[in-house]
């Protein structure tokens, strides 16, 4: 709108006219503008209409100092956290927002069917998404090969010294060559949209596979586990820790016979390079080690814990510490023992379950010492797989259960008869020709009560002993590699087993004596 | 040039829906600088202030789904302010130096919201106002022509005269005045909207209508 200059006594526009000038879309007449430039009264009025003096002061003092750059870093890390939660990794359609982002950051494609270009790489199709950003299948126009291109969300784009650190880490990871590690070809940090170029694996991630097919048969898990442990070993030997082993970072080649680990050290390097330190990028905490959840210094044994969690998930279909809330997951990882695989899936052999148990030990020193050791153990199990048993170790409990049932019968009989006596109802035994309680005089009920009390106490002992035995079983499994100590634990187990069997014998004899007495 | 896309829906209610990326962004943009400022005001070193801010926001981001925003938004601010006071106090006492990952234990929220010594919310409000003002400035800057913003920035923040700006940037003195006042007016509107969303009392409620 054009604001006409209305003549007032002093030639000044009215306050109403001046306030119209402040509308965001108003076009101010040149004459009015000229007048404002010359007339101090109108300048003051305009300024007062816009905001009073306190506002002008506040704006000046607040905006004069530059914002703390730390605030922006923190804000980004929080957004990354929420951003991860809403992206479905399997959704292979680009959202309108993502498309517009890509269009602004990518060079135009050489063919209209393609999405765009980064340097010498053409982006063809979205194949997945992760904590870092989007993953595309692409084409290397120089070497004429298919590649996977992982773009890094712009807010995670590392800058300055952090970028150098990230590039260094990426180079280290590019130096890894192993049949079960996805090769890194190139790292692009000079583009508007930084990206990592890597080997393209036709197939799907272990995460997608498990989601669609459920748990894997344990012999397959052993095979893939050997490959993963071998890949980890190669990386650990070159001093690289993955720090984010999870099913989403394991690629399964079509046919599910070959597994490859992706993103060695990259996710965490990026997380640190973008100074978030929150682990927000890692996405799900389901596969974090306790030391990772606590933010402690990590070594290669942290990867072994994560490997254990991945093997557990492959065998059972569900992560070992799963809970609906991420914070509950971390709490479980740090404080709760998982349920053994053999307890969840009775068809998985004890020996296999024990390897996973040992990998999932809360304390790093109680896990295997190296990935090589895990690989050898899995290989050994795989070779002897036809001999593996699926027997549960705690058959003792069945005995205890049986004994308890017998005792319950023994305890109930005298009380039933006493009750019958006091109410004048003939008890079952009286009908079967045995003497009535009142006639021949059974042993003193008080003494009998005392004895049953003692039997009940001994049952508590038995329970304690069997718990002790279970503890020793666990210890023995853990100590497999320290034969001398294991021998001592085994000896303990022998003595506890002896105590249990003598305890059981005593209970059985007492129970049968009670029965005898009652039937007299 | 829509002035306010959907700010009518409470920010905090929208946070509960994890898919609302815009709400999360706004949340982080407002509260990260405010908490950081509060922590610095209490004498924490920059690195410690960053740690504690991260811990608070990380914990709150994860707990916000559990927060019942059925009463009013002022409660959210009080709630957050209490968490901030408690954790910053703990930090000052040197009782812990821990990574943000601690904010994810179940007991975190419980401990963080325990009523400590009665803390005034005034300085948190001041920090909130400042960060809201910054956010509003950022948004207004995106909406106006660079020249318009420049006229505002040079005169209102950098303390230059309108004459200097007019010579330096080839504008008439009158257009410098109009531009600077127009930006201020937009800024005031944005700030009042955001303040209403966060339920912070404006410093001067009479400023609402200006001097007319």
XYZ file of C-alpha atoms in Angstrom:
732
model
C 0.000 0.000 0.000
C 1.160 3.546 -0.581
C 0.734 5.824 2.367
C -0.291 9.323 1.369
C 1.087 12.230 3.245
C -1.762 13.947 5.004
C -1.131 17.516 5.931
C -1.435 18.328 9.595
C -0.701 21.573 11.317
C 2.965 20.771 11.751
C 3.191 18.928 8.409
C 3.825 15.690 10.354
C 2.011 12.423 9.658
C -0.334 11.347 12.448
C 0.791 8.559 14.860
C -1.720 6.230 13.137
C -0.097 6.889 9.797
C 3.338 6.360 11.289
C 2.290 3.060 12.851
C 1.133 1.880 9.419
C 4.718 2.374 8.212
C 5.799 -0.321 10.638
C 3.729 -3.062 9.061
C 5.992 -5.701 7.658
C 4.665 -5.385 4.109
C 3.934 -1.660 3.937
C 5.543 0.387 1.196
C 6.276 3.807 2.583
C 5.775 6.860 0.441
C 9.001 8.637 -0.423
C 7.692 11.954 0.844
C 6.821 10.460 4.219
C 10.201 8.771 4.371
C 11.913 12.034 3.513
C 9.938 13.764 6.238
C 10.876 11.154 8.845
C 14.503 11.638 7.903
C 14.258 15.330 8.607
C 11.803 15.533 11.517
C 13.153 14.544 14.920
C 9.683 14.578 16.465
C 8.451 11.993 13.998
C 11.584 9.903 14.521
C 10.910 9.849 18.261
C 7.231 9.044 17.743
C 8.002 6.228 15.321
C 10.540 4.789 17.733
C 8.094 4.940 20.618
C 5.370 3.254 18.564
C 7.739 0.425 17.663
C 8.667 -0.184 21.306
C 9.260 1.766 24.470
C 12.662 2.669 25.855
C 13.023 -0.442 28.049
C 12.735 -2.611 24.949
C 15.328 -0.649 23.049
C 17.690 -0.928 26.021
C 17.097 -4.616 26.498
C 17.610 -5.392 22.836
C 20.834 -3.452 22.781
C 22.332 -5.086 25.877
C 21.209 -8.607 24.999
C 22.081 -8.687 21.338
C 25.341 -6.748 21.681
C 27.125 -9.830 23.044
C 27.432 -12.749 20.673
C 25.583 -15.907 21.694
C 27.617 -18.635 23.398
C 28.587 -21.123 20.675
C 28.207 -23.914 23.232
C 24.460 -23.231 23.271
C 24.202 -24.008 19.593
C 26.193 -27.223 19.977
C 23.957 -28.389 22.797
C 20.810 -27.442 20.906
C 21.982 -29.484 17.935
C 22.694 -32.533 20.031
C 19.231 -32.384 21.570
C 17.644 -32.043 18.135
C 19.679 -34.953 16.845
C 18.290 -36.996 19.699
C 14.700 -36.180 18.844
C 15.342 -36.415 15.122
C 16.491 -39.978 15.454
C 13.373 -41.036 17.280
C 11.018 -40.202 14.468
C 12.889 -41.595 11.482
C 11.982 -45.126 10.544
C 15.219 -46.593 9.212
C 13.345 -48.867 6.854
C 11.345 -46.054 5.287
C 12.956 -45.605 1.897
C 10.866 -42.643 0.776
C 12.421 -39.229 1.104
C 10.320 -36.708 2.960
C 9.605 -33.369 1.338
C 11.910 -31.726 3.855
C 14.773 -34.098 3.068
C 14.294 -33.627 -0.660
C 14.474 -29.868 -0.391
C 17.567 -30.173 1.820
C 19.206 -32.418 -0.767
C 18.330 -30.077 -3.613
C 19.975 -27.151 -1.848
C 23.119 -29.033 -0.841
C 23.808 -31.287 -3.812
C 25.131 -30.442 -7.215
C 22.510 -31.041 -9.928
C 22.437 -34.602 -11.269
C 23.607 -35.464 -14.754
C 20.356 -37.330 -15.391
C 16.869 -36.234 -14.258
C 16.115 -39.652 -12.725
C 18.995 -39.299 -10.274
C 18.903 -37.344 -7.015
C 22.048 -35.279 -7.338
C 25.791 -35.311 -7.226
C 28.530 -34.936 -4.594
C 31.903 -34.543 -6.302
C 32.381 -37.503 -8.611
C 29.570 -39.522 -7.042
C 26.023 -39.668 -8.422
C 23.282 -40.401 -5.879
C 20.785 -42.902 -7.258
C 18.434 -44.072 -4.558
C 17.836 -43.833 -0.836
C 18.572 -47.224 0.732
C 18.430 -46.480 4.442
C 18.811 -43.981 7.215
C 20.763 -43.926 10.421
C 21.774 -41.679 13.283
C 24.216 -39.810 11.075
C 22.022 -39.119 8.091
C 20.805 -40.784 4.921
C 22.367 -43.686 3.030
C 22.193 -43.799 -0.761
C 23.181 -46.221 -3.407
C 25.370 -44.294 -5.806
C 27.775 -44.480 -8.661
C 31.427 -43.528 -8.798
C 31.732 -41.826 -12.195
C 35.530 -42.172 -12.266
C 35.949 -45.800 -11.294
C 32.565 -46.915 -12.632
C 31.543 -48.861 -9.632
C 28.496 -48.968 -7.404
C 29.078 -47.396 -3.983
C 27.113 -46.648 -0.850
C 27.109 -42.978 0.133
C 26.333 -42.041 3.687
C 25.557 -38.356 4.008
C 26.105 -36.609 7.317
C 23.258 -34.429 8.512
C 24.365 -30.814 8.161
C 24.027 -30.013 11.863
C 26.540 -32.777 12.620
C 29.011 -31.406 10.148
C 32.265 -31.305 12.089
C 34.233 -28.062 11.900
C 37.798 -26.959 12.550
C 39.947 -29.233 14.667
C 37.013 -31.582 15.133
C 36.806 -32.055 11.391
C 40.485 -32.992 11.252
C 39.974 -35.534 14.010
C 37.003 -36.981 12.200
C 38.884 -37.220 8.910
C 41.787 -38.880 10.715
C 39.461 -41.467 12.223
C 37.816 -42.037 8.851
C 41.224 -42.573 7.255
C 42.154 -45.092 9.938
C 38.911 -46.911 9.250
C 39.597 -46.751 5.496
C 42.881 -48.542 6.123
C 41.021 -51.642 7.352
C 40.666 -54.362 4.788
C 38.889 -57.490 5.882
C 36.335 -59.748 4.190
C 33.856 -58.977 6.963
C 34.326 -55.238 7.256
C 32.571 -52.841 4.875
C 35.401 -50.985 3.112
C 35.522 -47.179 3.336
C 36.569 -45.673 -0.008
C 36.386 -41.963 0.497
C 35.468 -39.250 2.973
C 34.078 -36.003 1.592
C 34.209 -33.078 3.989
C 34.672 -30.192 1.595
C 31.176 -30.444 0.130
C 28.198 -28.622 1.611
C 26.869 -32.027 2.515
C 29.703 -34.092 3.963
C 29.592 -37.799 3.187
C 31.349 -41.116 3.582
C 31.682 -43.292 0.480
C 31.880 -47.011 1.066
C 31.519 -50.452 -0.397
C 27.969 -51.173 -1.507
C 26.577 -54.414 -0.081
C 23.451 -55.734 -1.798
C 21.315 -57.139 0.980
C 19.937 -55.757 4.204
C 21.068 -54.915 7.683
C 20.885 -57.524 10.411
C 18.362 -55.231 12.097
C 15.985 -55.379 9.128
C 16.507 -59.117 8.763
C 15.648 -59.815 12.426
C 12.635 -57.536 12.222
C 11.250 -59.458 9.257
C 12.322 -63.013 10.040
C 12.644 -63.216 13.822
C 15.388 -65.155 15.633
C 17.993 -67.149 13.708
C 18.767 -70.846 14.190
C 21.734 -71.146 16.527
C 24.110 -72.879 14.059
C 23.704 -69.844 11.719
C 24.362 -67.513 14.635
C 27.572 -69.414 15.378
C 28.701 -69.030 11.756
C 27.945 -65.304 11.577
C 29.342 -64.812 15.099
C 32.695 -66.265 13.995
C 32.787 -63.777 11.102
C 31.911 -60.818 13.309
C 34.445 -61.777 15.981
C 37.111 -62.206 13.322
C 36.341 -58.759 11.864
C 36.454 -57.206 15.336
C 39.743 -58.910 16.010
C 41.294 -57.471 12.843
C 40.120 -53.979 13.779
C 41.226 -54.278 17.403
C 44.650 -55.430 16.276
C 45.007 -52.218 14.293
C 43.990 -50.284 17.378
C 40.462 -49.406 16.256
C 37.425 -49.781 18.484
C 34.040 -49.785 16.773
C 32.076 -48.367 19.733
C 28.704 -48.868 18.073
C 28.278 -52.558 17.301
C 24.555 -53.146 16.782
C 22.356 -55.017 14.276
C 21.858 -51.779 12.315
C 25.608 -51.672 11.653
C 25.882 -55.278 10.484
C 25.180 -55.855 6.803
C 23.973 -59.264 5.663
C 24.730 -60.150 2.109
C 21.758 -61.569 0.254
C 21.376 -65.166 1.380
C 22.385 -64.323 4.947
C 25.615 -66.331 4.859
C 28.055 -63.459 5.039
C 28.023 -60.640 7.569
C 29.980 -57.390 7.317
C 30.485 -54.738 9.969
C 29.971 -51.148 8.836
C 30.983 -47.741 10.218
C 34.094 -48.619 12.157
C 34.661 -45.907 14.739
C 32.863 -43.402 12.544
C 29.659 -42.888 14.426
C 31.384 -42.213 17.674
C 34.132 -40.178 16.051
C 31.426 -38.032 14.549
C 29.584 -37.820 17.819
C 32.752 -36.591 19.478
C 33.766 -34.391 16.565
C 30.440 -32.590 16.680
C 31.050 -32.218 20.411
C 27.748 -33.599 21.484
C 29.195 -36.328 23.713
C 25.703 -37.457 24.520
C 25.725 -40.635 22.553
C 22.624 -39.182 20.917
C 23.934 -40.294 17.556
C 24.271 -43.850 18.655
C 20.488 -44.014 18.575
C 19.308 -47.062 20.432
C 21.222 -47.720 23.654
C 20.248 -51.426 23.561
C 23.751 -52.554 22.571
C 25.862 -50.185 24.660
C 28.264 -51.626 27.199
C 27.902 -50.614 30.867
C 31.178 -48.661 30.708
C 29.834 -46.830 27.655
C 26.552 -46.053 29.380
C 28.541 -44.588 32.261
C 30.659 -42.525 29.900
C 33.877 -44.199 31.009
C 36.981 -44.827 28.945
C 36.439 -47.675 26.505
C 38.685 -50.431 25.297
C 38.093 -53.271 22.868
C 36.184 -55.265 25.484
C 33.336 -52.770 25.153
C 32.878 -54.040 21.587
C 32.789 -57.598 22.981
C 29.870 -56.699 25.239
C 28.023 -55.207 22.284
C 28.824 -58.311 20.235
C 27.322 -60.386 23.047
C 24.169 -58.275 22.932
C 23.979 -58.703 19.147
C 24.436 -62.501 19.358
C 21.782 -62.578 22.094
C 19.392 -60.684 19.834
C 20.102 -63.018 16.912
C 19.382 -66.075 19.078
C 16.292 -64.823 20.896
C 14.945 -62.090 18.620
C 15.051 -59.518 21.402
C 17.913 -57.443 22.862
C 19.028 -58.618 26.331
C 18.189 -55.413 28.198
C 15.256 -54.209 26.194
C 12.778 -51.796 27.760
C 10.376 -49.251 26.292
C 12.307 -46.272 27.688
C 15.942 -45.685 26.702
C 16.772 -44.687 30.250
C 15.384 -47.934 31.576
C 17.541 -49.820 29.059
C 20.689 -48.102 30.319
C 19.726 -48.759 33.880
C 19.319 -52.443 33.086
C 22.608 -52.567 31.212
C 24.379 -51.177 34.247
C 22.580 -52.935 37.068
C 20.554 -55.961 36.021
C 21.656 -59.406 34.977
C 20.150 -60.551 31.692
C 18.159 -63.737 31.376
C 20.367 -66.426 29.897
C 19.684 -67.364 26.291
C 19.143 -70.985 27.333
C 16.394 -69.871 29.698
C 14.633 -67.823 26.996
C 15.125 -70.383 24.211
C 15.448 -73.921 25.505
C 16.626 -75.226 22.122
C 19.856 -73.211 22.282
C 22.658 -75.337 23.759
C 24.009 -74.407 27.197
C 27.535 -73.968 25.836
C 26.393 -71.380 23.305
C 24.352 -69.594 25.938
C 27.395 -69.506 28.233
C 29.544 -67.755 25.631
C 26.901 -65.022 25.353
C 26.630 -64.825 29.163
C 30.349 -64.296 29.407
C 30.341 -61.582 26.725
C 27.572 -59.818 28.623
C 29.490 -59.657 31.897
C 29.161 -56.186 33.423
C 32.845 -56.012 34.292
C 35.161 -55.965 31.265
C 37.738 -58.173 33.012
C 35.187 -60.938 33.376
C 34.555 -61.033 29.606
C 36.803 -62.727 27.085
C 40.143 -60.986 26.810
C 40.039 -60.570 23.041
C 37.830 -60.985 19.997
C 40.199 -63.724 18.825
C 39.337 -65.719 21.923
C 35.625 -65.331 21.187
C 36.143 -66.385 17.585
C 38.105 -69.496 18.649
C 35.476 -70.414 21.221
C 32.677 -70.078 18.656
C 34.659 -72.071 16.113
C 35.205 -74.835 18.630
C 31.471 -74.916 19.408
C 30.604 -74.884 15.731
C 32.853 -77.882 15.055
C 31.367 -79.897 17.897
C 27.849 -78.641 17.333
C 26.284 -82.100 16.942
C 27.380 -82.966 20.485
C 26.035 -79.836 22.084
C 23.330 -80.441 24.620
C 20.328 -78.360 25.333
C 19.965 -79.745 28.882
C 19.130 -77.215 31.555
C 21.666 -77.240 34.391
C 19.293 -76.890 37.318
C 17.582 -80.245 37.300
C 18.068 -80.214 41.052
C 15.099 -77.909 41.315
C 12.883 -80.702 40.094
C 14.034 -82.819 43.027
C 13.388 -80.027 45.439
C 9.941 -79.504 43.954
C 9.125 -83.174 44.309
C 10.387 -83.282 47.873
C 8.334 -80.216 48.731
C 5.210 -81.871 47.353
C 5.858 -84.954 49.469
C 6.405 -82.812 52.534
C 3.250 -80.850 51.923
C 1.273 -84.080 51.893
C 3.015 -85.194 55.072
C 2.273 -81.911 56.788
C -1.334 -81.740 55.724
C -2.308 -85.233 56.780
C -1.809 -84.823 60.546
C -3.494 -81.423 60.529
C -6.429 -82.772 58.559
C -6.804 -85.594 61.039
C -6.499 -83.270 64.017
C -9.139 -81.053 62.506
C -11.327 -84.074 61.881
C -10.867 -85.164 65.464
C -11.861 -81.858 66.960
C -14.936 -81.596 64.756
C -15.868 -85.197 65.336
C -15.580 -86.048 61.670
C -14.032 -89.417 60.964
C -10.865 -88.991 58.967
C -10.254 -90.853 55.700
C -8.004 -93.352 57.406
C -10.630 -94.396 59.884
C -12.735 -95.703 57.035
C -9.910 -97.773 55.660
C -9.734 -99.941 58.743
C -6.892 -98.230 60.546
C -7.248 -97.343 64.184
C -8.902 -94.034 64.962
C -6.554 -91.338 66.236
C -8.257 -91.138 69.577
C -8.104 -94.886 70.287
C -4.520 -96.053 69.902
C -3.013 -92.619 70.578
C -0.705 -91.387 67.848
C 2.592 -89.688 68.822
C 2.178 -86.379 70.588
C 0.851 -83.796 68.053
C 3.060 -81.096 69.577
C 6.170 -83.187 68.992
C 5.061 -83.901 65.477
C 4.494 -80.221 64.832
C 7.974 -79.510 66.134
C 9.430 -82.067 63.803
C 7.604 -80.767 60.755
C 8.864 -77.328 61.707
C 12.376 -78.727 61.663
C 11.805 -80.280 58.245
C 10.587 -76.958 56.917
C 13.762 -75.330 58.254
C 15.864 -77.914 56.501
C 14.069 -77.092 53.272
C 15.227 -73.534 53.658
C 18.751 -74.930 54.052
C 18.307 -76.954 50.897
C 17.180 -73.912 48.998
C 20.188 -71.961 50.224
C 22.495 -74.790 49.194
C 21.062 -75.037 45.734
C 21.461 -71.295 45.303
C 25.057 -71.653 46.373
C 25.487 -74.381 43.809
C 24.038 -72.157 41.109
C 26.482 -69.419 42.072
C 29.354 -71.850 41.742
C 28.093 -72.997 38.346
C 28.214 -69.408 37.132
C 31.668 -68.891 38.620
C 32.977 -72.028 36.976
C 31.729 -70.860 33.601
C 33.466 -67.546 34.095
C 36.690 -69.195 35.214
C 36.988 -71.579 32.317
C 40.274 -69.929 31.429
C 41.828 -70.012 34.875
C 42.044 -73.743 35.507
C 43.518 -73.604 39.020
C 40.752 -71.423 40.426
C 38.133 -73.289 38.445
C 39.333 -76.511 40.060
C 38.806 -75.008 43.502
C 35.332 -73.835 42.542
C 34.584 -77.282 41.176
C 35.701 -78.820 44.441
C 33.312 -76.479 46.250
C 30.583 -77.523 43.913
C 31.319 -81.159 44.800
C 30.987 -80.490 48.501
C 27.814 -78.460 48.077
C 26.352 -81.185 45.919
C 27.229 -83.674 48.648
C 25.533 -81.498 51.279
C 22.479 -81.228 49.096
C 22.204 -84.921 48.542
C 22.623 -85.694 52.255
C 20.087 -82.971 53.038
C 17.704 -84.543 50.560
C 18.272 -88.012 52.066
C 17.519 -86.754 55.549
C 14.366 -85.023 54.347
C 13.166 -88.088 52.529
C 13.697 -90.312 55.581
C 11.946 -87.789 57.856
C 9.019 -87.495 55.476
C 8.613 -91.248 55.220
C 8.897 -91.593 59.031
C 6.140 -89.038 59.422
C 3.985 -90.966 57.009
C 4.679 -94.202 58.857
C 3.849 -92.689 62.192
C 0.667 -91.285 60.869
C -0.403 -94.551 59.307
C 0.213 -96.588 62.456
C 5.503 -14.177 5.196
C 3.438 -15.916 7.812
C 4.195 -14.278 11.118
C 3.688 -17.282 13.378
C 3.202 -20.735 12.023
C 1.338 -22.765 14.648
C 2.863 -21.282 17.799
C -0.639 -21.384 19.234
C -0.228 -25.016 20.166
C 1.794 -25.214 23.292
C 5.409 -26.016 22.661
C 5.546 -28.371 25.578
C 2.535 -30.385 24.489
C 4.101 -30.753 21.085
C 7.345 -31.968 22.636
C 5.490 -34.992 23.888
C 5.043 -36.021 20.274
C 8.534 -37.073 19.341
C 7.801 -36.482 15.673
C 7.457 -32.751 16.051
C 10.963 -31.773 14.998
C 10.129 -28.087 14.948
C 9.022 -28.157 18.566
C 12.234 -29.868 19.604
C 14.279 -27.317 17.769
C 12.454 -24.457 19.409
C 12.770 -26.100 22.806
C 16.509 -26.547 22.422
C 17.024 -23.101 20.964
C 15.274 -21.421 23.860
C 16.378 -23.519 26.790
C 19.988 -24.399 25.924
C 21.237 -20.783 26.022
C 19.063 -19.965 29.037
C 20.390 -22.879 31.079
C 23.922 -22.215 29.959
C 23.549 -18.580 31.009
C 22.136 -19.577 34.375
C 24.990 -21.994 35.005
C 27.568 -19.341 34.094
C 25.798 -16.832 36.308
C 26.224 -19.245 39.219
C 29.951 -19.233 38.634
C 30.473 -22.499 36.749
C 33.402 -22.722 34.356
C 32.434 -22.842 30.648
C 33.116 -26.566 30.334
C 31.147 -27.372 33.504
C 28.301 -25.127 32.431
C 28.135 -26.962 29.130
C 28.145 -30.323 30.884
C 25.397 -29.448 33.291
C 23.255 -27.866 30.561
C 23.642 -30.941 28.460
C 22.719 -33.167 31.366
C 19.607 -31.147 32.160
C 18.372 -30.975 28.582
C 19.233 -34.566 27.840
C 17.374 -35.736 30.934
C 14.422 -33.452 30.328
C 14.220 -34.402 26.657
C 13.866 -38.005 27.685
C 11.510 -37.324 30.559
C 9.250 -34.802 28.873
C 6.857 -37.496 27.735
C 6.225 -38.208 31.391
C 5.560 -34.582 32.178
C 1.836 -33.936 32.307
C 1.243 -30.583 30.724
C -2.443 -30.649 31.602
C -2.260 -27.801 34.108
C -0.371 -24.979 32.485
C 2.865 -24.146 30.809
C 4.166 -22.100 33.700
C 4.481 -25.398 35.544
C 6.898 -26.665 32.978
C 9.096 -23.638 33.474
C 8.983 -24.054 37.270
C 9.707 -27.738 36.910
C 12.667 -27.130 34.629
C 13.870 -24.272 36.789
C 13.905 -26.514 39.851
C 15.861 -29.200 38.028
C 18.319 -26.559 36.859
C 18.754 -25.074 40.327
C 19.306 -28.467 41.925
C 21.798 -29.729 39.391
C 23.744 -26.510 39.150
C 23.866 -26.361 42.942
C 25.179 -29.939 43.010
C 27.749 -29.069 40.426
C 28.923 -26.031 42.364
C 29.322 -28.152 45.450
C 31.531 -30.410 43.387
C 29.401 -33.350 44.366
C 29.652 -34.804 40.918
C 31.345 -34.445 37.651
C 29.718 -36.861 35.353
C 28.968 -37.194 31.688
C 25.538 -36.450 30.291
C 24.877 -40.155 29.981
C 23.981 -40.113 33.671
C 20.853 -38.221 32.884
C 19.379 -41.410 31.585
C 19.189 -43.393 34.778
C 15.722 -43.833 36.177
C 16.452 -42.098 39.434
C 17.842 -39.020 37.737
C 14.580 -37.198 37.367
C 13.471 -38.059 40.856
C 16.658 -36.664 42.364
C 16.746 -33.672 40.100
C 13.240 -32.567 40.987
C 13.587 -32.964 44.748
C 12.711 -29.720 46.444
C 16.000 -28.212 47.488
C 16.489 -24.903 49.262
C 13.911 -22.486 47.990
C 15.269 -21.036 44.788
C 13.981 -17.927 43.145
C 13.078 -18.284 39.520
C 13.942 -14.691 38.732
C 17.376 -15.188 37.277
C 16.194 -18.134 35.218
C 13.420 -15.912 33.865
C 15.956 -13.289 32.932
C 18.052 -15.832 31.064
C 14.948 -17.175 29.368
C 13.987 -13.684 28.247
C 17.450 -13.153 26.823
C 17.465 -16.391 24.869
C 13.938 -15.770 23.621
C 15.051 -12.363 22.424
C 17.936 -13.958 20.552
C 15.688 -16.548 18.968
C 13.196 -13.882 17.937
C 16.008 -11.794 16.460
C 17.195 -14.773 14.478
C 13.716 -15.361 13.102
C 13.052 -11.747 12.242
C 16.386 -11.524 10.487
C 15.323 -14.433 8.288
C 12.075 -12.674 7.370
C 13.305 -9.211 6.423
C 15.550 -7.944 3.631
C 19.264 -7.882 4.559
C 19.333 -4.109 4.178
C 16.454 -3.681 6.597
C 18.099 -5.894 9.202
C 21.363 -4.104 8.738
C 19.792 -0.714 9.418
C 18.386 -2.117 12.640
C 21.548 -3.855 13.722
C 23.841 -0.908 13.085
C 21.643 1.648 14.803
C 19.983 -0.330 17.598
C 22.807 -2.679 18.568
C 26.069 -1.236 17.275
C 25.080 2.277 18.314
C 25.759 3.933 14.966
C 23.858 7.009 13.841
C 21.212 6.825 11.134
C 23.295 9.262 9.116
C 26.337 7.003 9.241
C 24.261 4.018 8.105
C 22.629 6.010 5.337
C 25.997 7.021 3.937
C 27.617 3.631 4.426
C 24.796 1.588 2.867
C 23.293 4.077 0.424
C 19.892 4.451 2.133
C 17.980 7.617 2.917
C 17.993 8.613 6.574
C 14.229 8.237 6.646
C 14.347 4.678 5.345
C 16.937 3.819 7.991
C 14.535 5.030 10.675
C 11.598 3.164 9.176
C 13.640 -0.029 8.801
C 14.996 0.026 12.324
C 11.604 0.668 13.866
C 9.905 -1.906 11.691
C 12.378 -4.606 12.788
C 11.925 -3.563 16.411
C 8.187 -3.825 16.105
C 8.407 -7.316 14.593
C 10.910 -8.344 17.234
C 8.617 -7.204 20.015
C 5.736 -9.176 18.556
C 7.810 -12.332 18.244
C 9.187 -12.027 21.742
C 5.740 -11.550 23.231
C 4.470 -14.617 21.412
C 7.339 -16.761 22.640
C 7.083 -15.392 26.159
C 3.417 -16.258 26.238
C 4.308 -19.765 25.121
C 6.805 -20.102 27.942
C 4.633 -18.170 30.417
C 7.333 -15.729 31.396
C 6.077 -12.372 32.611
C 7.296 -9.604 30.330
C 9.550 -7.145 32.134
C 7.217 -4.305 31.314
C 3.635 -5.274 30.662
C 2.793 -1.703 29.673
C 5.040 -2.086 26.669
C 2.217 -4.061 25.118
C 0.679 -1.138 23.301
C 3.638 1.190 23.138
C 3.195 4.867 23.784
C 0.114 6.033 22.054
